[in-house]
XYZ file of C-alpha atoms in Angstrom:
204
model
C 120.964 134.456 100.185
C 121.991 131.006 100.528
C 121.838 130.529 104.312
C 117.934 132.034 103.984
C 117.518 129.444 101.137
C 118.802 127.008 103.477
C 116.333 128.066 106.615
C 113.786 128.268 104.737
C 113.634 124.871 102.672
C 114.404 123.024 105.967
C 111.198 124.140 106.945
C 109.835 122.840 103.536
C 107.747 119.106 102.811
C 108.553 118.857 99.171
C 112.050 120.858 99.050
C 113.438 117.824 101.151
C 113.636 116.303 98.340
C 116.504 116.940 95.737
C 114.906 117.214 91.738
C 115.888 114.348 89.620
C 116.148 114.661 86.297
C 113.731 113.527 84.392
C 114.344 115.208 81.188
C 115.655 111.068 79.864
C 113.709 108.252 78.556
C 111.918 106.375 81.257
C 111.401 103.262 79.761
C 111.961 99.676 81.093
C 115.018 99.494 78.446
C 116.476 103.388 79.552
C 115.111 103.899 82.803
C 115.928 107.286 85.325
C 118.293 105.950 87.485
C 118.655 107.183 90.841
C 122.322 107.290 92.318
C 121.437 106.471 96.145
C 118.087 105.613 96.384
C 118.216 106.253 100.236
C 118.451 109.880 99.512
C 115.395 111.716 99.454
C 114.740 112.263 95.664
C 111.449 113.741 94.229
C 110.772 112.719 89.873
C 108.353 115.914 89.424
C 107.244 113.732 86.294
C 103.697 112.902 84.245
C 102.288 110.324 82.063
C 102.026 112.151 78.656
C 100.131 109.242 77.282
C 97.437 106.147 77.108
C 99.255 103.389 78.876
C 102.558 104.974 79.511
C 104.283 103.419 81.976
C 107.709 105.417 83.943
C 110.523 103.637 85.484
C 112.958 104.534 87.287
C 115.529 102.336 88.827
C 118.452 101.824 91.687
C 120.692 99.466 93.272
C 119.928 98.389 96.854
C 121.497 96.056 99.417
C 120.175 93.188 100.834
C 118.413 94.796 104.057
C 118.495 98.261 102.964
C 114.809 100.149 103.491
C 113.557 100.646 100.107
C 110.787 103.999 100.079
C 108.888 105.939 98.584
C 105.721 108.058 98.013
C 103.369 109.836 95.689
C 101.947 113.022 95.693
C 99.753 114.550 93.038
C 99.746 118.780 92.313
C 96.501 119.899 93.376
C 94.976 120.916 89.841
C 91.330 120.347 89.261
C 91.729 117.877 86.236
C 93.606 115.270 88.683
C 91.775 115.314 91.574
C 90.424 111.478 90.189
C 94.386 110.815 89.103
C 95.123 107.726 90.752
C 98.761 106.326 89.886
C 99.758 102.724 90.380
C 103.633 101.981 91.703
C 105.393 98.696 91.388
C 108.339 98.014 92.842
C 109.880 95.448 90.692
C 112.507 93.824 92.051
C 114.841 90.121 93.126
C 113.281 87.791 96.071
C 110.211 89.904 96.756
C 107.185 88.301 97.369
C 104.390 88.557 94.644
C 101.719 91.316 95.366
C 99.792 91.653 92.207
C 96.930 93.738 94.441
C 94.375 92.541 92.503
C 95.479 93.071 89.121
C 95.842 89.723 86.750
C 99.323 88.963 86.972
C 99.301 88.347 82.481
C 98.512 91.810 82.165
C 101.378 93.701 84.723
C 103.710 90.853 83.159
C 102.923 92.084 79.586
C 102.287 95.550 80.773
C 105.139 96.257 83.145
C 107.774 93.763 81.184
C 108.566 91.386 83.881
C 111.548 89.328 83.353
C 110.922 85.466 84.970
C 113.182 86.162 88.017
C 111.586 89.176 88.278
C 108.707 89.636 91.542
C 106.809 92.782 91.993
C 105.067 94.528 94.440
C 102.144 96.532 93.283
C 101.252 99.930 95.617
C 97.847 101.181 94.783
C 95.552 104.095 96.402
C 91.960 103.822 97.321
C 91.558 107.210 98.922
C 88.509 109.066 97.556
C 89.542 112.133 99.885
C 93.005 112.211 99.995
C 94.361 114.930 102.345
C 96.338 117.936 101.195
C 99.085 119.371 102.527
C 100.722 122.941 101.524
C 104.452 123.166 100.630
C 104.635 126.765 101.953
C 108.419 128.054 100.188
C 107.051 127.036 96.815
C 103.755 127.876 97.344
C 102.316 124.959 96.016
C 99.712 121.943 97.039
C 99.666 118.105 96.539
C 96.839 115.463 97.149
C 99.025 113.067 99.794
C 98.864 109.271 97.866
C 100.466 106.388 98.844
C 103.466 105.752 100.220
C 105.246 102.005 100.905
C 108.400 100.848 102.501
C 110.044 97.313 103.003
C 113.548 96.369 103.632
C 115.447 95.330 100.213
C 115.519 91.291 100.799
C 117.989 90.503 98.240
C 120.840 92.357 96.940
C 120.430 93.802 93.387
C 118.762 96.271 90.566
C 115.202 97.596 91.685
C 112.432 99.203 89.501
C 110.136 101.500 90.316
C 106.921 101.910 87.676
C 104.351 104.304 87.291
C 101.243 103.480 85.365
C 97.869 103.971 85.012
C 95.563 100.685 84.988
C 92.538 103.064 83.186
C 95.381 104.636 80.688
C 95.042 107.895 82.674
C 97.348 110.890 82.144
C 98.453 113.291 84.407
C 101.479 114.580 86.732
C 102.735 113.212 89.723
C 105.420 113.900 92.018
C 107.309 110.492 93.031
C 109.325 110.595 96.268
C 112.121 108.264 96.615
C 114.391 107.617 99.953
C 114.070 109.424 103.236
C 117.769 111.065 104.119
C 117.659 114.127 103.854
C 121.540 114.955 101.672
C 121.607 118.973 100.514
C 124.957 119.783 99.020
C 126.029 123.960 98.191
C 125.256 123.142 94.409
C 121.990 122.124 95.945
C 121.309 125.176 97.378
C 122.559 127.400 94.992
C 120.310 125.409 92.547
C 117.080 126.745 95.085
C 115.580 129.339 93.017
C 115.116 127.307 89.554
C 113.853 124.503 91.994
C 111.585 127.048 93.331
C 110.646 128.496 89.351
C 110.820 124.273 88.135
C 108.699 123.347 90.977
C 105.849 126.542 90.650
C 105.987 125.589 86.954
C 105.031 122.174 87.206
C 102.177 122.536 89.155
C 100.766 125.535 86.547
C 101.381 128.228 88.525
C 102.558 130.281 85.353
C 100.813 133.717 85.966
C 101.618 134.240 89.688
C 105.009 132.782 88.944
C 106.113 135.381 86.096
């Protein structure tokens, strides 16, 4: 059971990525930390409320390639859900992409040494692709890398400029790292994953 858990996920988008928890607070004070933020991670995660705002954060070296992408399930009520990302981080250079840099410094909680990066999406027909051992579709986002230019803590944040709510799926680091409690794990990935995007009936 395990090896055809194994052959089929390596044939699988989304299932490259390992689950993080995100069960913890995912403030600026608690974030979700992620262990090695060069391993692909996915945060199947939402914004439950009106200006919520999700971080998550890692260490990085100086020159290390910091990545990551968003996704969105494909369920009619988000088709218009359009997530910001910040990376918030030491010796980046300011991209405030056209927001008013008061408002992401109150917003996002910028310390004074802090510089941020601000990803944002324009697409009004983002593709789709089909994760085919779950089952399950995503509107492709954006996606951003740059190499870490200083040693020290990152952030990522997910927010919502208009205060929308919705779920998202937040891909983080590109090596692919499975270990056997990994795979074993598969099926409640494969229930977790079918839940999230509100596949309930088939599902059951």
């Amino acid at each position: 059971l395990i090896v055809l858990i194994l052959i089929l996920s390596l044939k699988s988008n989304v299932l490259a990525h390992i689950p993080l928890d995100t069960s913890a607070p995912a403030s600026k004070e608690e974030p979700i930390f992620v262990e090695d933020h060069q391993i692909s991670w996915a945060a199947y995660n939402q914004l439950e409320e009106a200006g919520a705002v999700d971080f998550y954060s890692f260490k990085a070296e100086q020159g290390e390639e910091i990545y990551f992408s968003m996704v969105i399930p494909v369920i009619d009520r988000y088709k218009d859900f359009r997530p910001d990302v910040a990376l918030i981080g030491p010796a980046l250079e300011n991209d405030y992409a056209g927001y008013d840099p008061n408002y992401i410094t109150s917003s996002l909680k910028l310390e004074p040494d802090e510089k941020i990066i601000i990803v944002r999406d324009n697409q009004d027909n983002p593709e789709i692709f089909f994760e085919p051992f779950t089952r399950t579709s995503y509107w492709r986002r954006q996606q951003f890398s740059t190499a870490a230019p200083a040693a020290g803590t990152y952030y990522l944040a997910v927010f919502s400029e208009a205060e929308d709510q919705g779920k998202y799926t937040l891909a983080i680091g590109r090596k692919e790292v499975w270990k056997l409690k990994d795979l074993i794990r598969m099926p409640k990935i494969w229930w977790d994953t079918r839940i999230f995007v509100e596949k309930e009936n088939s599902t059951y």
